[in-house]
């Protein structure tokens, strides 16, 4: 959590009075740099789709597969470096 880090940084700079603040972080999306593909799961799903092709002839689109749970994984935030940027 960033709260203790930010709280300590503020306490060093503000000596008197009461200070209330709210920190909100919104991760930018759209570039895809924080997403990774779960390649083993995609390979397994591809094999399953091939097995089902005779019973279900409609093709499976790649974009549909990306919507399935677990296929795309978000890389975790590096809270330590984010905290350094916040208090800089």
PDB file of N, CA and C in Angstrom:
ATOM      1  N   UNK A   1       0.835  -1.189   0.000  1.00  0.00           N
ATOM      2  CA  UNK A   1       0.000   0.000   0.000  1.00  0.00           C
ATOM      3  C   UNK A   1       0.871   1.240   0.000  1.00  0.00           C
ATOM      4  N   UNK A   2       0.387   2.246  -0.651  1.00  0.00           N
ATOM      5  CA  UNK A   2       1.124   3.500  -0.737  1.00  0.00           C
ATOM      6  C   UNK A   2       0.815   4.447   0.414  1.00  0.00           C
ATOM      7  N   UNK A   3      -0.285   4.233   1.100  1.00  0.00           N
ATOM      8  CA  UNK A   3      -0.695   5.167   2.146  1.00  0.00           C
ATOM      9  C   UNK A   3       0.398   5.451   3.170  1.00  0.00           C
ATOM     10  N   UNK A   4       1.037   4.427   3.760  1.00  0.00           N
ATOM     11  CA  UNK A   4       2.070   4.723   4.764  1.00  0.00           C
ATOM     12  C   UNK A   4       3.232   5.526   4.185  1.00  0.00           C
ATOM     13  N   UNK A   5       3.640   5.219   2.971  1.00  0.00           N
ATOM     14  CA  UNK A   5       4.751   5.928   2.338  1.00  0.00           C
ATOM     15  C   UNK A   5       4.413   7.396   2.136  1.00  0.00           C
ATOM     16  N   UNK A   6       3.235   7.655   1.618  1.00  0.00           N
ATOM     17  CA  UNK A   6       2.811   9.034   1.368  1.00  0.00           C
ATOM     18  C   UNK A   6       2.603   9.760   2.687  1.00  0.00           C
ATOM     19  N   UNK A   7       2.019   9.086   3.650  1.00  0.00           N
ATOM     20  CA  UNK A   7       1.774   9.693   4.957  1.00  0.00           C
ATOM     21  C   UNK A   7       3.090  10.127   5.607  1.00  0.00           C
ATOM     22  N   UNK A   8       4.102   9.257   5.548  1.00  0.00           N
ATOM     23  CA  UNK A   8       5.409   9.585   6.125  1.00  0.00           C
ATOM     24  C   UNK A   8       6.045  10.769   5.402  1.00  0.00           C
ATOM     25  N   UNK A   9       5.959  10.791   4.079  1.00  0.00           N
ATOM     26  CA  UNK A   9       6.540  11.892   3.310  1.00  0.00           C
ATOM     27  C   UNK A   9       5.856  13.217   3.648  1.00  0.00           C
ATOM     28  N   UNK A  10       4.547  13.191   3.798  1.00  0.00           N
ATOM     29  CA  UNK A  10       3.820  14.410   4.154  1.00  0.00           C
ATOM     30  C   UNK A  10       4.146  14.855   5.572  1.00  0.00           C
ATOM     31  N   UNK A  11       4.269  13.907   6.489  1.00  0.00           N
ATOM     32  CA  UNK A  11       4.566  14.234   7.880  1.00  0.00           C
ATOM     33  C   UNK A  11       5.934  14.903   8.004  1.00  0.00           C
ATOM     34  N   UNK A  12       6.874  14.546   7.144  1.00  0.00           N
ATOM     35  CA  UNK A  12       8.194  15.173   7.170  1.00  0.00           C
ATOM     36  C   UNK A  12       8.134  16.629   6.714  1.00  0.00           C
ATOM     37  N   UNK A  13       7.201  16.956   5.857  1.00  0.00           N
ATOM     38  CA  UNK A  13       7.130  18.303   5.284  1.00  0.00           C
ATOM     39  C   UNK A  13       6.123  19.219   5.997  1.00  0.00           C
ATOM     40  N   UNK A  14       5.096  18.643   6.582  1.00  0.00           N
ATOM     41  CA  UNK A  14       4.063  19.432   7.258  1.00  0.00           C
ATOM     42  C   UNK A  14       4.206  19.189   8.754  1.00  0.00           C
ATOM     43  N   UNK A  15       4.588  20.215   9.464  1.00  0.00           N
ATOM     44  CA  UNK A  15       4.874  20.061  10.899  1.00  0.00           C
ATOM     45  C   UNK A  15       3.686  20.408  11.794  1.00  0.00           C
ATOM     46  N   UNK A  16       2.806  21.255  11.340  1.00  0.00           N
ATOM     47  CA  UNK A  16       1.730  21.704  12.214  1.00  0.00           C
ATOM     48  C   UNK A  16       0.391  21.570  11.526  1.00  0.00           C
ATOM     49  N   UNK A  17      -0.636  21.459  12.331  1.00  0.00           N
ATOM     50  CA  UNK A  17      -1.990  21.423  11.799  1.00  0.00           C
ATOM     51  C   UNK A  17      -2.400  20.035  11.336  1.00  0.00           C
ATOM     52  N   UNK A  18      -3.630  19.991  10.896  1.00  0.00           N
ATOM     53  CA  UNK A  18      -4.188  18.725  10.430  1.00  0.00           C
ATOM     54  C   UNK A  18      -4.237  18.747   8.908  1.00  0.00           C
ATOM     55  N   UNK A  19      -3.783  17.688   8.323  1.00  0.00           N
ATOM     56  CA  UNK A  19      -3.763  17.587   6.875  1.00  0.00           C
ATOM     57  C   UNK A  19      -4.545  16.351   6.462  1.00  0.00           C
ATOM     58  N   UNK A  20      -5.535  16.555   5.610  1.00  0.00           N
ATOM     59  CA  UNK A  20      -6.287  15.432   5.069  1.00  0.00           C
ATOM     60  C   UNK A  20      -6.074  15.407   3.569  1.00  0.00           C
ATOM     61  N   UNK A  21      -5.828  14.232   3.052  1.00  0.00           N
ATOM     62  CA  UNK A  21      -5.604  14.088   1.612  1.00  0.00           C
ATOM     63  C   UNK A  21      -6.123  12.735   1.162  1.00  0.00           C
ATOM     64  N   UNK A  22      -6.439  12.684  -0.096  1.00  0.00           N
ATOM     65  CA  UNK A  22      -6.889  11.423  -0.686  1.00  0.00           C
ATOM     66  C   UNK A  22      -6.061  11.190  -1.937  1.00  0.00           C
ATOM     67  N   UNK A  23      -5.495  10.013  -2.027  1.00  0.00           N
ATOM     68  CA  UNK A  23      -4.677   9.648  -3.172  1.00  0.00           C
ATOM     69  C   UNK A  23      -5.446   8.652  -4.015  1.00  0.00           C
ATOM     70  N   UNK A  24      -5.565   8.967  -5.298  1.00  0.00           N
ATOM     71  CA  UNK A  24      -6.282   8.072  -6.200  1.00  0.00           C
ATOM     72  C   UNK A  24      -5.409   7.813  -7.416  1.00  0.00           C
ATOM     73  N   UNK A  25      -5.280   6.564  -7.757  1.00  0.00           N
ATOM     74  CA  UNK A  25      -4.455   6.172  -8.893  1.00  0.00           C
ATOM     75  C   UNK A  25      -5.329   5.478  -9.919  1.00  0.00           C
ATOM     76  N   UNK A  26      -5.255   5.953 -11.154  1.00  0.00           N
ATOM     77  CA  UNK A  26      -5.989   5.333 -12.249  1.00  0.00           C
ATOM     78  C   UNK A  26      -4.958   4.882 -13.266  1.00  0.00           C
ATOM     79  N   UNK A  27      -4.926   3.602 -13.493  1.00  0.00           N
ATOM     80  CA  UNK A  27      -3.965   3.044 -14.437  1.00  0.00           C
ATOM     81  C   UNK A  27      -4.439   3.312 -15.858  1.00  0.00           C
ATOM     82  N   UNK A  28      -3.547   3.867 -16.672  1.00  0.00           N
ATOM     83  CA  UNK A  28      -3.903   4.132 -18.062  1.00  0.00           C
ATOM     84  C   UNK A  28      -4.037   2.819 -18.813  1.00  0.00           C
ATOM     85  N   UNK A  29      -5.033   2.759 -19.666  1.00  0.00           N
ATOM     86  CA  UNK A  29      -5.221   1.573 -20.488  1.00  0.00           C
ATOM     87  C   UNK A  29      -5.213   1.987 -21.944  1.00  0.00           C
ATOM     88  N   UNK A  30      -5.147   1.025 -22.799  1.00  0.00           N
ATOM     89  CA  UNK A  30      -5.196   1.319 -24.216  1.00  0.00           C
ATOM     90  C   UNK A  30      -3.917   0.984 -24.936  1.00  0.00           C
ATOM     91  N   UNK A  31      -2.791   0.996 -24.241  1.00  0.00           N
ATOM     92  CA  UNK A  31      -1.522   0.696 -24.883  1.00  0.00           C
ATOM     93  C   UNK A  31      -1.180  -0.779 -24.792  1.00  0.00           C
ATOM     94  N   UNK A  32      -1.705  -1.477 -23.814  1.00  0.00           N
ATOM     95  CA  UNK A  32      -1.479  -2.909 -23.702  1.00  0.00           C
ATOM     96  C   UNK A  32      -0.166  -3.301 -23.070  1.00  0.00           C
ATOM     97  N   UNK A  33       0.618  -2.317 -22.580  1.00  0.00           N
ATOM     98  CA  UNK A  33       1.910  -2.686 -22.020  1.00  0.00           C
ATOM     99  C   UNK A  33       1.802  -3.409 -20.683  1.00  0.00           C
ATOM    100  N   UNK A  34       0.669  -3.310 -20.030  1.00  0.00           N
ATOM    101  CA  UNK A  34       0.511  -3.974 -18.752  1.00  0.00           C
ATOM    102  C   UNK A  34      -0.223  -5.309 -18.877  1.00  0.00           C
ATOM    103  N   UNK A  35      -0.386  -5.801 -20.104  1.00  0.00           N
ATOM    104  CA  UNK A  35      -1.070  -7.070 -20.332  1.00  0.00           C
ATOM    105  C   UNK A  35      -0.101  -8.105 -20.880  1.00  0.00           C
ATOM    106  N   UNK A  36      -0.254  -9.326 -20.399  1.00  0.00           N
ATOM    107  CA  UNK A  36       0.521 -10.435 -20.950  1.00  0.00           C
ATOM    108  C   UNK A  36      -0.446 -11.547 -21.330  1.00  0.00           C
ATOM    109  N   UNK A  37      -0.047 -12.311 -22.304  1.00  0.00           N
ATOM    110  CA  UNK A  37      -0.857 -13.421 -22.797  1.00  0.00           C
ATOM    111  C   UNK A  37      -0.460 -14.692 -22.062  1.00  0.00           C
ATOM    112  N   UNK A  38      -1.433 -15.413 -21.579  1.00  0.00           N
ATOM    113  CA  UNK A  38      -1.186 -16.699 -20.923  1.00  0.00           C
ATOM    114  C   UNK A  38      -1.058 -17.753 -22.024  1.00  0.00           C
ATOM    115  N   UNK A  39       0.153 -17.872 -22.573  1.00  0.00           N
ATOM    116  CA  UNK A  39       0.395 -18.728 -23.742  1.00  0.00           C
ATOM    117  C   UNK A  39       0.028 -20.196 -23.508  1.00  0.00           C
ATOM    118  N   UNK A  40       0.366 -20.801 -22.359  1.00  0.00           N
ATOM    119  CA  UNK A  40      -0.034 -22.199 -22.158  1.00  0.00           C
ATOM    120  C   UNK A  40      -1.551 -22.394 -22.190  1.00  0.00           C
ATOM    121  N   UNK A  41      -2.281 -21.455 -21.611  1.00  0.00           N
ATOM    122  CA  UNK A  41      -3.742 -21.553 -21.626  1.00  0.00           C
ATOM    123  C   UNK A  41      -4.274 -21.395 -23.045  1.00  0.00           C
ATOM    124  N   UNK A  42      -3.706 -20.466 -23.806  1.00  0.00           N
ATOM    125  CA  UNK A  42      -4.146 -20.265 -25.190  1.00  0.00           C
ATOM    126  C   UNK A  42      -3.888 -21.520 -26.013  1.00  0.00           C
ATOM    127  N   UNK A  43      -2.721 -22.149 -25.812  1.00  0.00           N
ATOM    128  CA  UNK A  43      -2.406 -23.382 -26.547  1.00  0.00           C
ATOM    129  C   UNK A  43      -3.397 -24.489 -26.194  1.00  0.00           C
ATOM    130  N   UNK A  44      -3.707 -24.620 -24.912  1.00  0.00           N
ATOM    131  CA  UNK A  44      -4.665 -25.643 -24.483  1.00  0.00           C
ATOM    132  C   UNK A  44      -6.054 -25.360 -25.061  1.00  0.00           C
ATOM    133  N   UNK A  45      -6.449 -24.098 -25.048  1.00  0.00           N
ATOM    134  CA  UNK A  45      -7.750 -23.738 -25.616  1.00  0.00           C
ATOM    135  C   UNK A  45      -7.790 -24.002 -27.116  1.00  0.00           C
ATOM    136  N   UNK A  46      -6.671 -23.750 -27.796  1.00  0.00           N
ATOM    137  CA  UNK A  46      -6.597 -24.032 -29.231  1.00  0.00           C
ATOM    138  C   UNK A  46      -6.800 -25.505 -29.522  1.00  0.00           C
ATOM    139  N   UNK A  47      -6.182 -26.362 -28.721  1.00  0.00           N
ATOM    140  CA  UNK A  47      -6.353 -27.809 -28.892  1.00  0.00           C
ATOM    141  C   UNK A  47      -7.803 -28.217 -28.646  1.00  0.00           C
ATOM    142  N   UNK A  48      -8.398 -27.648 -27.618  1.00  0.00           N
ATOM    143  CA  UNK A  48      -9.801 -27.963 -27.334  1.00  0.00           C
ATOM    144  C   UNK A  48     -10.713 -27.503 -28.468  1.00  0.00           C
ATOM    145  N   UNK A  49     -10.429 -26.340 -29.031  1.00  0.00           N
ATOM    146  CA  UNK A  49     -11.241 -25.849 -30.156  1.00  0.00           C
ATOM    147  C   UNK A  49     -11.127 -26.783 -31.355  1.00  0.00           C
ATOM    148  N   UNK A  50      -9.929 -27.316 -31.594  1.00  0.00           N
ATOM    149  CA  UNK A  50      -9.742 -28.261 -32.700  1.00  0.00           C
ATOM    150  C   UNK A  50     -10.557 -29.531 -32.466  1.00  0.00           C
ATOM    151  N   UNK A  51     -10.580 -29.996 -31.216  1.00  0.00           N
ATOM    152  CA  UNK A  51     -11.342 -31.204 -30.886  1.00  0.00           C
ATOM    153  C   UNK A  51     -12.841 -30.972 -31.063  1.00  0.00           C
ATOM    154  N   UNK A  52     -13.280 -29.772 -30.777  1.00  0.00           N
ATOM    155  CA  UNK A  52     -14.713 -29.463 -30.865  1.00  0.00           C
ATOM    156  C   UNK A  52     -15.157 -29.058 -32.265  1.00  0.00           C
ATOM    157  N   UNK A  53     -14.217 -28.855 -33.180  1.00  0.00           N
ATOM    158  CA  UNK A  53     -14.537 -28.324 -34.506  1.00  0.00           C
ATOM    159  C   UNK A  53     -15.527 -29.191 -35.271  1.00  0.00           C
ATOM    160  N   UNK A  54     -15.475 -30.510 -35.107  1.00  0.00           N
ATOM    161  CA  UNK A  54     -16.409 -31.362 -35.850  1.00  0.00           C
ATOM    162  C   UNK A  54     -17.840 -31.217 -35.329  1.00  0.00           C
ATOM    163  N   UNK A  55     -17.986 -30.986 -34.035  1.00  0.00           N
ATOM    164  CA  UNK A  55     -19.320 -30.814 -33.456  1.00  0.00           C
ATOM    165  C   UNK A  55     -19.825 -29.373 -33.568  1.00  0.00           C
ATOM    166  N   UNK A  56     -18.901 -28.427 -33.558  1.00  0.00           N
ATOM    167  CA  UNK A  56     -19.248 -27.005 -33.624  1.00  0.00           C
ATOM    168  C   UNK A  56     -18.424 -26.370 -34.741  1.00  0.00           C
ATOM    169  N   UNK A  57     -18.947 -26.355 -35.959  1.00  0.00           N
ATOM    170  CA  UNK A  57     -18.154 -25.922 -37.109  1.00  0.00           C
ATOM    171  C   UNK A  57     -17.862 -24.420 -37.178  1.00  0.00           C
ATOM    172  N   UNK A  58     -18.526 -23.601 -36.395  1.00  0.00           N
ATOM    173  CA  UNK A  58     -18.265 -22.157 -36.454  1.00  0.00           C
ATOM    174  C   UNK A  58     -16.842 -21.880 -35.960  1.00  0.00           C
ATOM    175  N   UNK A  59     -16.096 -21.044 -36.677  1.00  0.00           N
ATOM    176  CA  UNK A  59     -14.721 -20.765 -36.268  1.00  0.00           C
ATOM    177  C   UNK A  59     -14.669 -19.943 -34.983  1.00  0.00           C
ATOM    178  N   UNK A  60     -13.593 -20.104 -34.260  1.00  0.00           N
ATOM    179  CA  UNK A  60     -13.369 -19.325 -33.048  1.00  0.00           C
ATOM    180  C   UNK A  60     -12.442 -18.171 -33.404  1.00  0.00           C
ATOM    181  N   UNK A  61     -12.897 -16.963 -33.161  1.00  0.00           N
ATOM    182  CA  UNK A  61     -12.096 -15.779 -33.477  1.00  0.00           C
ATOM    183  C   UNK A  61     -11.106 -15.498 -32.348  1.00  0.00           C
ATOM    184  N   UNK A  62      -9.942 -15.018 -32.738  1.00  0.00           N
ATOM    185  CA  UNK A  62      -8.909 -14.695 -31.751  1.00  0.00           C
ATOM    186  C   UNK A  62      -9.366 -13.687 -30.717  1.00  0.00           C
ATOM    187  N   UNK A  63     -10.123 -12.692 -31.148  1.00  0.00           N
ATOM    188  CA  UNK A  63     -10.620 -11.696 -30.198  1.00  0.00           C
ATOM    189  C   UNK A  63     -11.578 -12.311 -29.187  1.00  0.00           C
ATOM    190  N   UNK A  64     -12.321 -13.320 -29.606  1.00  0.00           N
ATOM    191  CA  UNK A  64     -13.203 -14.014 -28.660  1.00  0.00           C
ATOM    192  C   UNK A  64     -12.384 -14.728 -27.597  1.00  0.00           C
ATOM    193  N   UNK A  65     -11.301 -15.349 -28.014  1.00  0.00           N
ATOM    194  CA  UNK A  65     -10.442 -16.075 -27.065  1.00  0.00           C
ATOM    195  C   UNK A  65      -9.846 -15.109 -26.044  1.00  0.00           C
ATOM    196  N   UNK A  66      -9.488 -13.907 -26.475  1.00  0.00           N
ATOM    197  CA  UNK A  66      -8.910 -12.926 -25.551  1.00  0.00           C
ATOM    198  C   UNK A  66      -9.879 -12.525 -24.446  1.00  0.00           C
ATOM    199  N   UNK A  67     -11.166 -12.698 -24.675  1.00  0.00           N
ATOM    200  CA  UNK A  67     -12.173 -12.350 -23.663  1.00  0.00           C
ATOM    201  C   UNK A  67     -12.358 -13.443 -22.615  1.00  0.00           C
ATOM    202  N   UNK A  68     -11.851 -14.630 -22.874  1.00  0.00           N
ATOM    203  CA  UNK A  68     -12.037 -15.731 -21.939  1.00  0.00           C
ATOM    204  C   UNK A  68     -11.219 -15.493 -20.671  1.00  0.00           C
ATOM    205  N   UNK A  69     -11.756 -15.895 -19.520  1.00  0.00           N
ATOM    206  CA  UNK A  69     -11.055 -15.666 -18.249  1.00  0.00           C
ATOM    207  C   UNK A  69      -9.668 -16.310 -18.234  1.00  0.00           C
ATOM    208  N   UNK A  70      -8.696 -15.534 -17.773  1.00  0.00           N
ATOM    209  CA  UNK A  70      -7.347 -16.048 -17.590  1.00  0.00           C
ATOM    210  C   UNK A  70      -6.444 -15.948 -18.803  1.00  0.00           C
ATOM    211  N   UNK A  71      -6.991 -15.633 -19.975  1.00  0.00           N
ATOM    212  CA  UNK A  71      -6.167 -15.564 -21.188  1.00  0.00           C
ATOM    213  C   UNK A  71      -5.261 -14.336 -21.144  1.00  0.00           C
ATOM    214  N   UNK A  72      -5.808 -13.189 -20.790  1.00  0.00           N
ATOM    215  CA  UNK A  72      -5.009 -11.981 -20.612  1.00  0.00           C
ATOM    216  C   UNK A  72      -4.787 -11.756 -19.129  1.00  0.00           C
ATOM    217  N   UNK A  73      -3.544 -11.479 -18.785  1.00  0.00           N
ATOM    218  CA  UNK A  73      -3.213 -11.236 -17.389  1.00  0.00           C
ATOM    219  C   UNK A  73      -2.577  -9.863 -17.267  1.00  0.00           C
ATOM    220  N   UNK A  74      -2.997  -9.133 -16.247  1.00  0.00           N
ATOM    221  CA  UNK A  74      -2.439  -7.815 -15.998  1.00  0.00           C
ATOM    222  C   UNK A  74      -1.169  -7.962 -15.180  1.00  0.00           C
ATOM    223  N   UNK A  75      -0.107  -7.298 -15.618  1.00  0.00           N
ATOM    224  CA  UNK A  75       1.127  -7.338 -14.841  1.00  0.00           C
ATOM    225  C   UNK A  75       0.925  -6.497 -13.587  1.00  0.00           C
ATOM    226  N   UNK A  76       1.398  -6.995 -12.452  1.00  0.00           N
ATOM    227  CA  UNK A  76       1.181  -6.257 -11.204  1.00  0.00           C
ATOM    228  C   UNK A  76       1.977  -4.953 -11.181  1.00  0.00           C
ATOM    229  N   UNK A  77       1.450  -3.994 -10.468  1.00  0.00           N
ATOM    230  CA  UNK A  77       2.124  -2.713 -10.314  1.00  0.00           C
ATOM    231  C   UNK A  77       3.329  -2.862  -9.402  1.00  0.00           C
ATOM    232  N   UNK A  78       4.375  -2.146  -9.705  1.00  0.00           N
ATOM    233  CA  UNK A  78       5.533  -2.066  -8.822  1.00  0.00           C
ATOM    234  C   UNK A  78       5.254  -0.919  -7.851  1.00  0.00           C
ATOM    235  N   UNK A  79       4.653  -1.253  -6.714  1.00  0.00           N
ATOM    236  CA  UNK A  79       4.225  -0.225  -5.774  1.00  0.00           C
ATOM    237  C   UNK A  79       5.395   0.547  -5.190  1.00  0.00           C
ATOM    238  N   UNK A  80       6.537  -0.093  -5.074  1.00  0.00           N
ATOM    239  CA  UNK A  80       7.700   0.592  -4.513  1.00  0.00           C
ATOM    240  C   UNK A  80       8.140   1.748  -5.417  1.00  0.00           C
ATOM    241  N   UNK A  81       8.288   1.482  -6.710  1.00  0.00           N
ATOM    242  CA  UNK A  81       8.704   2.558  -7.618  1.00  0.00           C
ATOM    243  C   UNK A  81       7.587   3.580  -7.799  1.00  0.00           C
ATOM    244  N   UNK A  82       6.347   3.133  -7.777  1.00  0.00           N
ATOM    245  CA  UNK A  82       5.227   4.060  -7.872  1.00  0.00           C
ATOM    246  C   UNK A  82       5.219   4.995  -6.668  1.00  0.00           C
ATOM    247  N   UNK A  83       5.485   4.447  -5.489  1.00  0.00           N
ATOM    248  CA  UNK A  83       5.549   5.263  -4.279  1.00  0.00           C
ATOM    249  C   UNK A  83       6.639   6.314  -4.359  1.00  0.00           C
ATOM    250  N   UNK A  84       7.797   5.939  -4.912  1.00  0.00           N
ATOM    251  CA  UNK A  84       8.890   6.908  -5.073  1.00  0.00           C
ATOM    252  C   UNK A  84       8.478   8.035  -6.016  1.00  0.00           C
ATOM    253  N   UNK A  85       7.759   7.695  -7.072  1.00  0.00           N
ATOM    254  CA  UNK A  85       7.307   8.721  -8.016  1.00  0.00           C
ATOM    255  C   UNK A  85       6.275   9.644  -7.376  1.00  0.00           C
ATOM    256  N   UNK A  86       5.413   9.082  -6.546  1.00  0.00           N
ATOM    257  CA  UNK A  86       4.357   9.880  -5.913  1.00  0.00           C
ATOM    258  C   UNK A  86       4.957  10.911  -4.969  1.00  0.00           C
ATOM    259  N   UNK A  87       5.951  10.515  -4.189  1.00  0.00           N
ATOM    260  CA  UNK A  87       6.503  11.449  -3.202  1.00  0.00           C
ATOM    261  C   UNK A  87       7.628  12.308  -3.765  1.00  0.00           C
ATOM    262  N   UNK A  88       8.015  12.088  -5.014  1.00  0.00           N
ATOM    263  CA  UNK A  88       9.096  12.897  -5.617  1.00  0.00           C
ATOM    264  C   UNK A  88       8.619  14.293  -5.956  1.00  0.00           C
TER     265      UNK A  88
END
